[in-house]
């Protein structure tokens, strides 16, 4: 529990507000389109918060988080993790304030995307396809669509308002100031209404449009072709497929039509085709991406020192491959890949930073990829806006004492005290006080040492491709 004690506590109060009315159809969208992506805990949390708001109201009563824990049969850690997922996928906004040592949260539920928005998102629909497969995906698309009604062969005989109604209201009533005044809302009031959902916005930290425009300067693409919608699609596609500025230039050149415009659907198709050619895979996974060029170090080739070589390796290798290298080429467990992908999706950590995190967590948890610990450290790194491999290494060293407390707190609750052993760490994770570290004797390290050697071998394995 102490892992999230600063973030949330059972006694903390919360209120729920709806950003516009939600309806029965939204529930179907949540159940069939979002639940495969966010999982049952997130779905249950969203639906519970929704139902705690009375019918035809926008605000709920005040509750505390003990209530949620008892109601959902989830501990506070699970509720916190579910909340973060809902925030990351655009279904929840969270606000907080402290008054007289009482912390209160406002959970603002966001409406889900409409089926049309979801299936044309170019992001969520791809992850849903990969999660449930083609057959189920097509069934869901059919479920949320129907045949278009064509009225072009019919004559429109609809009567207008003036054809049907006659008014007897005099001019004095029309211009009555009191009537106009009482029709308005005042202060903090708002009308209850159905509001459109906001699509997920990918922050433009990984793509440099200046480089793209410089590359396009010698080609006959008018500036007006790169509209705001095209820019948004470029950002999303570059994030999803790992497309850099140079490759995006080639894709854009192929996407320009005879009218010198760019159609979003064609741009998405070309980006997908590019990915399949480059990776020989059906659909992308976050764990297969490598560090974007703009966040790589300036070290040429592989560097001279061991640290520079390791940085180069972590910058040019995907998280999946890092796990495979540590396991001597064995395919990583599906649960491990899912845990890494969830963290990358929620916290938007660059792949190189994720690689450092993988190494660090494996070292600290006896070569076990503990998801709770992984998510806790990842959220801390995301708040610190770590973008480069070197930043992540230095920050892990700086915060190691705090991270040890997180592990020890959990271990002390479930295990008796075990003999202390000094672990062998990669070169980038050197202790600040080398003299004290050298005085400690390594205990019970035969089997552990064999596992640690795999981390040492990865520097050489990547050279072999």
One Martini backbone bead per residue (centre of mass of N, CA, C, O) as a GRO file, in nm:
protein
  465
    1UNK     BB    1   0.054   0.064  -0.017
    2UNK     BB    2   0.305   0.262  -0.004
    3UNK     BB    3   0.346   0.297  -0.313
    4UNK     BB    4   0.059   0.500  -0.310
    5UNK     BB    5   0.031   0.698  -0.064
    6UNK     BB    6   0.081   0.981  -0.217
    7UNK     BB    7  -0.167   0.944  -0.423
    8UNK     BB    8  -0.350   0.744  -0.232
    9UNK     BB    9  -0.633   0.696  -0.004
   10UNK     BB   10  -0.900   0.560   0.156
   11UNK     BB   11  -0.996   0.849   0.288
   12UNK     BB   12  -1.033   0.967   0.032
   13UNK     BB   13  -1.218   1.174  -0.151
   14UNK     BB   14  -1.508   1.166  -0.386
   15UNK     BB   15  -1.627   1.284  -0.705
   16UNK     BB   16  -1.871   1.281  -0.968
   17UNK     BB   17  -1.852   1.371  -1.319
   18UNK     BB   18  -2.026   1.446  -1.609
   19UNK     BB   19  -1.950   1.482  -1.956
   20UNK     BB   20  -2.226   1.438  -1.999
   21UNK     BB   21  -2.448   1.229  -2.107
   22UNK     BB   22  -2.515   0.891  -2.064
   23UNK     BB   23  -2.588   0.587  -2.241
   24UNK     BB   24  -2.671   0.277  -2.351
   25UNK     BB   25  -2.475   0.283  -2.594
   26UNK     BB   26  -2.217   0.339  -2.432
   27UNK     BB   27  -2.216   0.064  -2.293
   28UNK     BB   28  -2.162  -0.103  -2.547
   29UNK     BB   29  -1.894   0.027  -2.618
   30UNK     BB   30  -1.748  -0.042  -2.357
   31UNK     BB   31  -1.788  -0.354  -2.364
   32UNK     BB   32  -1.689  -0.418  -2.681
   33UNK     BB   33  -1.436  -0.203  -2.729
   34UNK     BB   34  -1.283  -0.136  -2.449
   35UNK     BB   35  -1.250  -0.389  -2.266
   36UNK     BB   36  -1.021  -0.538  -2.432
   37UNK     BB   37  -0.811  -0.299  -2.355
   38UNK     BB   38  -0.862  -0.251  -2.020
   39UNK     BB   39  -1.036  -0.442  -1.873
   40UNK     BB   40  -1.232  -0.532  -1.598
   41UNK     BB   41  -1.145  -0.320  -1.386
   42UNK     BB   42  -1.193  -0.067  -1.556
   43UNK     BB   43  -1.483  -0.122  -1.630
   44UNK     BB   44  -1.595  -0.134  -1.340
   45UNK     BB   45  -1.511   0.149  -1.254
   46UNK     BB   46  -1.664   0.310  -1.467
   47UNK     BB   47  -1.952   0.195  -1.409
   48UNK     BB   48  -1.961   0.273  -1.111
   49UNK     BB   49  -1.928   0.576  -1.139
   50UNK     BB   50  -2.170   0.616  -1.320
   51UNK     BB   51  -2.393   0.486  -1.114
   52UNK     BB   52  -2.340   0.711  -0.883
   53UNK     BB   53  -2.506   0.874  -1.072
   54UNK     BB   54  -2.785   1.010  -1.105
   55UNK     BB   55  -3.049   1.044  -1.276
   56UNK     BB   56  -3.027   1.340  -1.439
   57UNK     BB   57  -2.724   1.383  -1.351
   58UNK     BB   58  -2.375   1.512  -1.293
   59UNK     BB   59  -2.360   1.458  -0.982
   60UNK     BB   60  -2.236   1.328  -0.695
   61UNK     BB   61  -2.165   1.211  -0.420
   62UNK     BB   62  -1.972   1.168  -0.138
   63UNK     BB   63  -1.679   0.967  -0.116
   64UNK     BB   64  -1.474   0.697  -0.041
   65UNK     BB   65  -1.230   0.447  -0.108
   66UNK     BB   66  -1.352   0.226   0.064
   67UNK     BB   67  -1.602   0.190  -0.104
   68UNK     BB   68  -1.463   0.085  -0.361
   69UNK     BB   69  -1.316  -0.156  -0.240
   70UNK     BB   70  -1.578  -0.303  -0.146
   71UNK     BB   71  -1.745  -0.297  -0.412
   72UNK     BB   72  -1.502  -0.426  -0.611
   73UNK     BB   73  -1.287  -0.611  -0.476
   74UNK     BB   74  -1.043  -0.400  -0.442
   75UNK     BB   75  -0.756  -0.263  -0.417
   76UNK     BB   76  -0.592   0.033  -0.428
   77UNK     BB   77  -0.391  -0.043  -0.648
   78UNK     BB   78  -0.602  -0.139  -0.859
   79UNK     BB   79  -0.759   0.127  -0.873
   80UNK     BB   80  -0.524   0.306  -0.961
   81UNK     BB   81  -0.453   0.153  -1.222
   82UNK     BB   82  -0.733   0.184  -1.353
   83UNK     BB   83  -0.733   0.491  -1.359
   84UNK     BB   84  -0.487   0.529  -1.546
   85UNK     BB   85  -0.611   0.386  -1.791
   86UNK     BB   86  -0.853   0.575  -1.826
   87UNK     BB   87  -0.681   0.824  -1.874
   88UNK     BB   88  -0.509   0.720  -2.120
   89UNK     BB   89  -0.789   0.653  -2.299
   90UNK     BB   90  -1.003   0.904  -2.237
   91UNK     BB   91  -1.229   0.838  -1.977
   92UNK     BB   92  -1.054   1.024  -1.770
   93UNK     BB   93  -1.057   1.289  -1.526
   94UNK     BB   94  -0.831   1.429  -1.276
   95UNK     BB   95  -0.892   1.593  -0.960
   96UNK     BB   96  -0.727   1.794  -0.695
   97UNK     BB   97  -0.752   1.869  -0.331
   98UNK     BB   98  -0.652   2.056  -0.030
   99UNK     BB   99  -0.837   2.065   0.293
  100UNK     BB  100  -0.743   2.029   0.594
  101UNK     BB  101  -0.610   1.740   0.522
  102UNK     BB  102  -0.822   1.701   0.284
  103UNK     BB  103  -0.866   1.482   0.021
  104UNK     BB  104  -0.996   1.559  -0.310
  105UNK     BB  105  -1.173   1.410  -0.577
  106UNK     BB  106  -1.228   1.442  -0.933
  107UNK     BB  107  -1.433   1.244  -1.149
  108UNK     BB  108  -1.429   1.275  -1.501
  109UNK     BB  109  -1.639   1.149  -1.721
  110UNK     BB  110  -1.589   1.025  -2.039
  111UNK     BB  111  -1.697   0.974  -2.333
  112UNK     BB  112  -1.710   0.763  -2.565
  113UNK     BB  113  -1.662   0.671  -2.856
  114UNK     BB  114  -1.780   0.629  -3.140
  115UNK     BB  115  -1.782   0.386  -3.366
  116UNK     BB  116  -1.676   0.567  -3.592
  117UNK     BB  117  -1.434   0.679  -3.437
  118UNK     BB  118  -1.303   0.410  -3.357
  119UNK     BB  119  -1.273   0.271  -3.652
  120UNK     BB  120  -1.118   0.566  -3.744
  121UNK     BB  121  -0.866   0.626  -3.554
  122UNK     BB  122  -0.578   0.459  -3.606
  123UNK     BB  123  -0.540   0.307  -3.305
  124UNK     BB  124  -0.757   0.151  -3.141
  125UNK     BB  125  -0.840  -0.044  -3.374
  126UNK     BB  126  -0.566  -0.190  -3.388
  127UNK     BB  127  -0.559  -0.301  -3.095
  128UNK     BB  128  -0.823  -0.457  -3.119
  129UNK     BB  129  -0.743  -0.645  -3.350
  130UNK     BB  130  -0.499  -0.773  -3.195
  131UNK     BB  131  -0.673  -0.878  -2.949
  132UNK     BB  132  -0.935  -1.037  -3.119
  133UNK     BB  133  -0.929  -1.039  -3.416
  134UNK     BB  134  -1.079  -1.054  -3.722
  135UNK     BB  135  -1.352  -1.193  -3.674
  136UNK     BB  136  -1.449  -1.023  -3.428
  137UNK     BB  137  -1.406  -0.746  -3.554
  138UNK     BB  138  -1.620  -0.779  -3.783
  139UNK     BB  139  -1.859  -0.827  -3.594
  140UNK     BB  140  -1.847  -0.552  -3.453
  141UNK     BB  141  -1.882  -0.379  -3.705
  142UNK     BB  142  -2.162  -0.496  -3.771
  143UNK     BB  143  -2.303  -0.424  -3.502
  144UNK     BB  144  -2.221  -0.094  -3.550
  145UNK     BB  145  -2.390  -0.138  -3.819
  146UNK     BB  146  -2.576  -0.029  -4.118
  147UNK     BB  147  -2.785   0.026  -4.357
  148UNK     BB  148  -2.830   0.260  -4.578
  149UNK     BB  149  -3.054   0.517  -4.631
  150UNK     BB  150  -3.217   0.570  -4.940
  151UNK     BB  151  -3.379   0.893  -5.057
  152UNK     BB  152  -3.335   0.980  -5.364
  153UNK     BB  153  -3.616   0.838  -5.487
  154UNK     BB  154  -3.757   1.044  -5.308
  155UNK     BB  155  -4.000   1.265  -5.189
  156UNK     BB  156  -4.004   1.564  -5.020
  157UNK     BB  157  -4.295   1.627  -4.777
  158UNK     BB  158  -4.207   1.805  -4.559
  159UNK     BB  159  -4.313   2.006  -4.316
  160UNK     BB  160  -4.315   2.304  -4.180
  161UNK     BB  161  -4.372   2.500  -3.917
  162UNK     BB  162  -4.559   2.711  -4.067
  163UNK     BB  163  -4.756   2.487  -4.184
  164UNK     BB  164  -4.857   2.387  -3.884
  165UNK     BB  165  -4.806   2.653  -3.723
  166UNK     BB  166  -4.968   2.902  -3.516
  167UNK     BB  167  -4.924   3.226  -3.392
  168UNK     BB  168  -5.026   3.441  -3.087
  169UNK     BB  169  -4.778   3.601  -3.027
  170UNK     BB  170  -4.675   3.888  -2.923
  171UNK     BB  171  -4.432   4.126  -2.928
  172UNK     BB  172  -4.411   4.169  -2.620
  173UNK     BB  173  -4.332   3.870  -2.562
  174UNK     BB  174  -4.076   3.847  -2.737
  175UNK     BB  175  -3.943   4.120  -2.581
  176UNK     BB  176  -3.918   3.995  -2.303
  177UNK     BB  177  -3.679   4.032  -2.062
  178UNK     BB  178  -3.757   3.830  -1.844
  179UNK     BB  179  -3.765   3.580  -2.024
  180UNK     BB  180  -3.469   3.598  -2.121
  181UNK     BB  181  -3.342   3.578  -1.835
  182UNK     BB  182  -3.475   3.302  -1.724
  183UNK     BB  183  -3.332   3.126  -1.964
  184UNK     BB  184  -3.077   3.162  -1.816
  185UNK     BB  185  -2.772   3.094  -1.692
  186UNK     BB  186  -2.595   3.088  -1.374
  187UNK     BB  187  -2.289   3.071  -1.289
  188UNK     BB  188  -2.242   2.709  -1.220
  189UNK     BB  189  -2.426   2.636  -1.446
  190UNK     BB  190  -2.569   2.360  -1.650
  191UNK     BB  191  -2.661   2.185  -1.908
  192UNK     BB  192  -2.800   1.895  -1.999
  193UNK     BB  193  -2.588   1.686  -2.210
  194UNK     BB  194  -2.461   1.561  -2.503
  195UNK     BB  195  -2.122   1.480  -2.555
  196UNK     BB  196  -1.841   1.472  -2.719
  197UNK     BB  197  -1.579   1.289  -2.779
  198UNK     BB  198  -1.238   1.265  -2.717
  199UNK     BB  199  -0.963   1.214  -2.869
  200UNK     BB  200  -0.666   1.086  -2.872
  201UNK     BB  201  -0.365   1.250  -2.771
  202UNK     BB  202  -0.055   1.280  -2.917
  203UNK     BB  203   0.235   1.380  -2.829
  204UNK     BB  204   0.485   1.602  -2.982
  205UNK     BB  205   0.794   1.439  -2.900
  206UNK     BB  206   0.879   1.233  -3.165
  207UNK     BB  207   0.821   1.464  -3.386
  208UNK     BB  208   0.975   1.653  -3.662
  209UNK     BB  209   0.856   1.894  -3.877
  210UNK     BB  210   1.109   2.041  -3.972
  211UNK     BB  211   1.237   1.797  -4.107
  212UNK     BB  212   1.009   1.729  -4.299
  213UNK     BB  213   0.996   2.003  -4.452
  214UNK     BB  214   1.290   1.992  -4.549
  215UNK     BB  215   1.247   1.729  -4.720
  216UNK     BB  216   0.997   1.867  -4.897
  217UNK     BB  217   1.117   2.119  -5.048
  218UNK     BB  218   1.194   1.954  -5.334
  219UNK     BB  219   0.883   1.910  -5.348
  220UNK     BB  220   0.545   1.901  -5.493
  221UNK     BB  221   0.419   2.011  -5.196
  222UNK     BB  222   0.184   2.175  -5.065
  223UNK     BB  223   0.122   2.327  -4.767
  224UNK     BB  224  -0.196   2.280  -4.769
  225UNK     BB  225  -0.179   1.961  -4.747
  226UNK     BB  226  -0.082   2.016  -4.442
  227UNK     BB  227  -0.300   1.973  -4.234
  228UNK     BB  228  -0.417   1.932  -3.923
  229UNK     BB  229  -0.518   1.642  -3.981
  230UNK     BB  230  -0.253   1.539  -4.101
  231UNK     BB  231  -0.076   1.595  -3.857
  232UNK     BB  232  -0.224   1.413  -3.660
  233UNK     BB  233  -0.178   1.154  -3.825
  234UNK     BB  234   0.130   1.160  -3.822
  235UNK     BB  235   0.170   1.137  -3.519
  236UNK     BB  236   0.015   0.871  -3.480
  237UNK     BB  237   0.172   0.696  -3.689
  238UNK     BB  238   0.458   0.737  -3.576
  239UNK     BB  239   0.388   0.609  -3.301
  240UNK     BB  240   0.270   0.334  -3.392
  241UNK     BB  241   0.509   0.257  -3.630
  242UNK     BB  242   0.790   0.408  -3.611
  243UNK     BB  243   0.812   0.678  -3.787
  244UNK     BB  244   1.015   0.873  -3.945
  245UNK     BB  245   1.079   1.152  -4.129
  246UNK     BB  246   1.190   1.010  -4.387
  247UNK     BB  247   0.965   0.796  -4.421
  248UNK     BB  248   0.727   0.998  -4.423
  249UNK     BB  249   0.798   1.135  -4.685
  250UNK     BB  250   0.743   0.892  -4.871
  251UNK     BB  251   0.448   0.851  -4.789
  252UNK     BB  252   0.344   1.134  -4.871
  253UNK     BB  253   0.417   1.118  -5.173
  254UNK     BB  254   0.212   0.873  -5.216
  255UNK     BB  255  -0.056   1.034  -5.100
  256UNK     BB  256  -0.068   1.222  -5.328
  257UNK     BB  257  -0.290   1.356  -5.536
  258UNK     BB  258  -0.412   1.519  -5.813
  259UNK     BB  259  -0.516   1.764  -5.608
  260UNK     BB  260  -0.293   1.807  -5.387
  261UNK     BB  261  -0.384   1.595  -5.168
  262UNK     BB  262  -0.457   1.433  -4.842
  263UNK     BB  263  -0.566   1.125  -4.747
  264UNK     BB  264  -0.607   0.965  -4.455
  265UNK     BB  265  -0.663   0.672  -4.546
  266UNK     BB  266  -0.417   0.652  -4.735
  267UNK     BB  267  -0.204   0.711  -4.520
  268UNK     BB  268  -0.265   0.466  -4.344
  269UNK     BB  269  -0.218   0.245  -4.555
  270UNK     BB  270   0.079   0.317  -4.618
  271UNK     BB  271   0.183   0.281  -4.328
  272UNK     BB  272   0.103  -0.016  -4.302
  273UNK     BB  273   0.267  -0.120  -4.543
  274UNK     BB  274   0.540  -0.030  -4.439
  275UNK     BB  275   0.542  -0.207  -4.185
  276UNK     BB  276   0.513  -0.486  -4.325
  277UNK     BB  277   0.776  -0.464  -4.486
  278UNK     BB  278   0.975  -0.406  -4.245
  279UNK     BB  279   0.847  -0.655  -4.034
  280UNK     BB  280   0.670  -0.896  -4.125
  281UNK     BB  281   0.384  -0.790  -4.011
  282UNK     BB  282   0.061  -0.719  -3.939
  283UNK     BB  283   0.106  -0.568  -3.653
  284UNK     BB  284   0.177  -0.354  -3.415
  285UNK     BB  285   0.410  -0.311  -3.138
  286UNK     BB  286   0.546  -0.148  -2.879
  287UNK     BB  287   0.781  -0.368  -2.818
  288UNK     BB  288   0.913  -0.310  -3.129
  289UNK     BB  289   1.035  -0.053  -3.064
  290UNK     BB  290   1.252   0.222  -3.102
  291UNK     BB  291   1.442   0.476  -3.055
  292UNK     BB  292   1.420   0.782  -3.129
  293UNK     BB  293   1.638   0.992  -3.283
  294UNK     BB  294   1.592   1.253  -3.092
  295UNK     BB  295   1.675   1.048  -2.823
  296UNK     BB  296   1.960   1.015  -2.901
  297UNK     BB  297   2.277   0.996  -2.899
  298UNK     BB  298   2.601   1.130  -3.020
  299UNK     BB  299   2.710   0.858  -3.061
  300UNK     BB  300   2.919   0.694  -3.259
  301UNK     BB  301   2.820   0.411  -3.327
  302UNK     BB  302   2.933   0.247  -3.022
  303UNK     BB  303   3.172   0.350  -2.895
  304UNK     BB  304   3.421   0.314  -2.636
  305UNK     BB  305   3.266   0.253  -2.397
  306UNK     BB  306   3.061   0.055  -2.220
  307UNK     BB  307   2.836   0.263  -2.185
  308UNK     BB  308   2.808   0.344  -2.486
  309UNK     BB  309   2.737   0.062  -2.588
  310UNK     BB  310   2.482   0.028  -2.419
  311UNK     BB  311   2.330   0.272  -2.523
  312UNK     BB  312   2.321   0.182  -2.817
  313UNK     BB  313   2.166  -0.077  -2.766
  314UNK     BB  314   1.909   0.055  -2.625
  315UNK     BB  315   1.849   0.243  -2.887
  316UNK     BB  316   1.853  -0.024  -3.112
  317UNK     BB  317   1.641  -0.177  -2.925
  318UNK     BB  318   1.388  -0.365  -2.839
  319UNK     BB  319   1.216  -0.482  -2.574
  320UNK     BB  320   1.183  -0.767  -2.682
  321UNK     BB  321   1.488  -0.816  -2.742
  322UNK     BB  322   1.591  -0.776  -2.458
  323UNK     BB  323   1.442  -1.018  -2.339
  324UNK     BB  324   1.572  -1.226  -2.527
  325UNK     BB  325   1.868  -1.176  -2.448
  326UNK     BB  326   1.833  -1.249  -2.146
  327UNK     BB  327   1.705  -1.548  -2.256
  328UNK     BB  328   1.881  -1.660  -2.493
  329UNK     BB  329   1.633  -1.620  -2.727
  330UNK     BB  330   1.380  -1.641  -2.589
  331UNK     BB  331   1.055  -1.614  -2.579
  332UNK     BB  332   0.857  -1.418  -2.430
  333UNK     BB  333   0.622  -1.378  -2.224
  334UNK     BB  334   0.307  -1.262  -2.261
  335UNK     BB  335   0.284  -1.117  -1.985
  336UNK     BB  336   0.540  -0.943  -2.018
  337UNK     BB  337   0.459  -0.797  -2.279
  338UNK     BB  338   0.194  -0.678  -2.168
  339UNK     BB  339   0.319  -0.513  -1.939
  340UNK     BB  340   0.498  -0.334  -2.119
  341UNK     BB  341   0.276  -0.224  -2.306
  342UNK     BB  342   0.104  -0.091  -2.089
  343UNK     BB  343   0.321   0.108  -1.993
  344UNK     BB  344   0.377   0.248  -2.265
  345UNK     BB  345   0.083   0.345  -2.308
  346UNK     BB  346   0.035   0.504  -2.042
  347UNK     BB  347   0.336   0.661  -2.015
  348UNK     BB  348   0.503   0.713  -2.279
  349UNK     BB  349   0.763   0.555  -2.313
  350UNK     BB  350   1.044   0.521  -2.443
  351UNK     BB  351   1.210   0.246  -2.546
  352UNK     BB  352   1.486   0.308  -2.411
  353UNK     BB  353   1.370   0.355  -2.127
  354UNK     BB  354   1.236   0.077  -2.107
  355UNK     BB  355   1.501  -0.084  -2.111
  356UNK     BB  356   1.609   0.023  -1.846
  357UNK     BB  357   1.369  -0.071  -1.676
  358UNK     BB  358   1.396  -0.370  -1.724
  359UNK     BB  359   1.675  -0.407  -1.602
  360UNK     BB  360   1.615  -0.291  -1.324
  361UNK     BB  361   1.379  -0.477  -1.236
  362UNK     BB  362   1.527  -0.747  -1.267
  363UNK     BB  363   1.742  -0.687  -1.056
  364UNK     BB  364   1.539  -0.611  -0.808
  365UNK     BB  365   1.350  -0.903  -0.872
  366UNK     BB  366   1.503  -1.165  -0.947
  367UNK     BB  367   1.419  -1.180  -1.264
  368UNK     BB  368   1.132  -1.048  -1.219
  369UNK     BB  369   0.840  -0.915  -1.381
  370UNK     BB  370   0.702  -0.691  -1.187
  371UNK     BB  371   0.429  -0.507  -1.245
  372UNK     BB  372   0.390  -0.312  -1.007
  373UNK     BB  373   0.681  -0.210  -1.005
  374UNK     BB  374   0.694  -0.119  -1.297
  375UNK     BB  375   0.461   0.095  -1.278
  376UNK     BB  376   0.575   0.271  -1.054
  377UNK     BB  377   0.840   0.358  -1.190
  378UNK     BB  378   0.717   0.459  -1.458
  379UNK     BB  379   0.545   0.691  -1.338
  380UNK     BB  380   0.789   0.845  -1.232
  381UNK     BB  381   0.936   0.884  -1.506
  382UNK     BB  382   0.704   1.032  -1.647
  383UNK     BB  383   0.695   1.279  -1.452
  384UNK     BB  384   1.012   1.338  -1.529
  385UNK     BB  385   1.051   1.319  -1.842
  386UNK     BB  386   1.195   1.075  -1.964
  387UNK     BB  387   1.386   1.022  -2.289
  388UNK     BB  388   1.665   0.902  -2.223
  389UNK     BB  389   1.892   0.669  -2.142
  390UNK     BB  390   2.079   0.837  -1.960
  391UNK     BB  391   1.863   0.957  -1.779
  392UNK     BB  392   1.761   0.685  -1.669
  393UNK     BB  393   2.020   0.588  -1.539
  394UNK     BB  394   2.069   0.830  -1.347
  395UNK     BB  395   1.790   0.812  -1.202
  396UNK     BB  396   1.815   0.525  -1.089
  397UNK     BB  397   2.053   0.588  -0.906
  398UNK     BB  398   1.925   0.822  -0.741
  399UNK     BB  399   1.644   0.636  -0.664
  400UNK     BB  400   1.723   0.358  -0.533
  401UNK     BB  401   1.646   0.385  -0.235
  402UNK     BB  402   1.340   0.418  -0.279
  403UNK     BB  403   1.295   0.154  -0.442
  404UNK     BB  404   1.385  -0.039  -0.218
  405UNK     BB  405   1.151   0.024  -0.026
  406UNK     BB  406   0.927  -0.091  -0.202
  407UNK     BB  407   1.033  -0.383  -0.196
  408UNK     BB  408   1.074  -0.427   0.114
  409UNK     BB  409   0.784  -0.378   0.204
  410UNK     BB  410   0.667  -0.624   0.058
  411UNK     BB  411   0.858  -0.849   0.165
  412UNK     BB  412   0.804  -0.812   0.478
  413UNK     BB  413   0.497  -0.919   0.457
  414UNK     BB  414   0.577  -1.225   0.317
  415UNK     BB  415   0.867  -1.247   0.458
  416UNK     BB  416   1.136  -1.349   0.585
  417UNK     BB  417   1.438  -1.297   0.680
  418UNK     BB  418   1.716  -1.268   0.471
  419UNK     BB  419   2.002  -1.290   0.345
  420UNK     BB  420   2.227  -1.068   0.253
  421UNK     BB  421   2.283  -0.947  -0.087
  422UNK     BB  422   2.503  -0.869  -0.342
  423UNK     BB  423   2.455  -0.735  -0.647
  424UNK     BB  424   2.502  -0.760  -0.979
  425UNK     BB  425   2.571  -0.489  -1.190
  426UNK     BB  426   2.563  -0.287  -1.422
  427UNK     BB  427   2.775  -0.040  -1.519
  428UNK     BB  428   2.559   0.200  -1.494
  429UNK     BB  429   2.509   0.074  -1.181
  430UNK     BB  430   2.691   0.234  -0.982
  431UNK     BB  431   2.811   0.292  -0.691
  432UNK     BB  432   2.899   0.569  -0.519
  433UNK     BB  433   3.035   0.370  -0.300
  434UNK     BB  434   3.284   0.160  -0.380
  435UNK     BB  435   3.418   0.081  -0.113
  436UNK     BB  436   3.169  -0.036   0.030
  437UNK     BB  437   3.091  -0.240  -0.190
  438UNK     BB  438   3.364  -0.407  -0.180
  439UNK     BB  439   3.319  -0.517   0.129
  440UNK     BB  440   3.098  -0.691   0.026
  441UNK     BB  441   2.964  -1.007   0.040
  442UNK     BB  442   2.868  -1.270  -0.158
  443UNK     BB  443   2.553  -1.440  -0.126
  444UNK     BB  444   2.396  -1.677  -0.274
  445UNK     BB  445   2.512  -1.674  -0.618
  446UNK     BB  446   2.504  -1.907  -0.822
  447UNK     BB  447   2.228  -1.878  -0.968
  448UNK     BB  448   2.228  -1.569  -0.995
  449UNK     BB  449   2.485  -1.541  -1.169
  450UNK     BB  450   2.373  -1.674  -1.424
  451UNK     BB  451   2.162  -1.455  -1.475
  452UNK     BB  452   2.352  -1.206  -1.483
  453UNK     BB  453   2.516  -1.283  -1.739
  454UNK     BB  454   2.299  -1.203  -1.945
  455UNK     BB  455   2.339  -0.898  -1.911
  456UNK     BB  456   2.637  -0.903  -2.011
  457UNK     BB  457   2.579  -1.034  -2.306
  458UNK     BB  458   2.413  -0.812  -2.464
  459UNK     BB  459   2.646  -0.642  -2.583
  460UNK     BB  460   2.724  -0.879  -2.789
  461UNK     BB  461   2.459  -0.977  -2.927
  462UNK     BB  462   2.382  -0.723  -3.103
  463UNK     BB  463   2.617  -0.753  -3.316
  464UNK     BB  464   2.469  -1.019  -3.447
  465UNK     BB  465   2.152  -0.924  -3.482
   0.00000   0.00000   0.00000
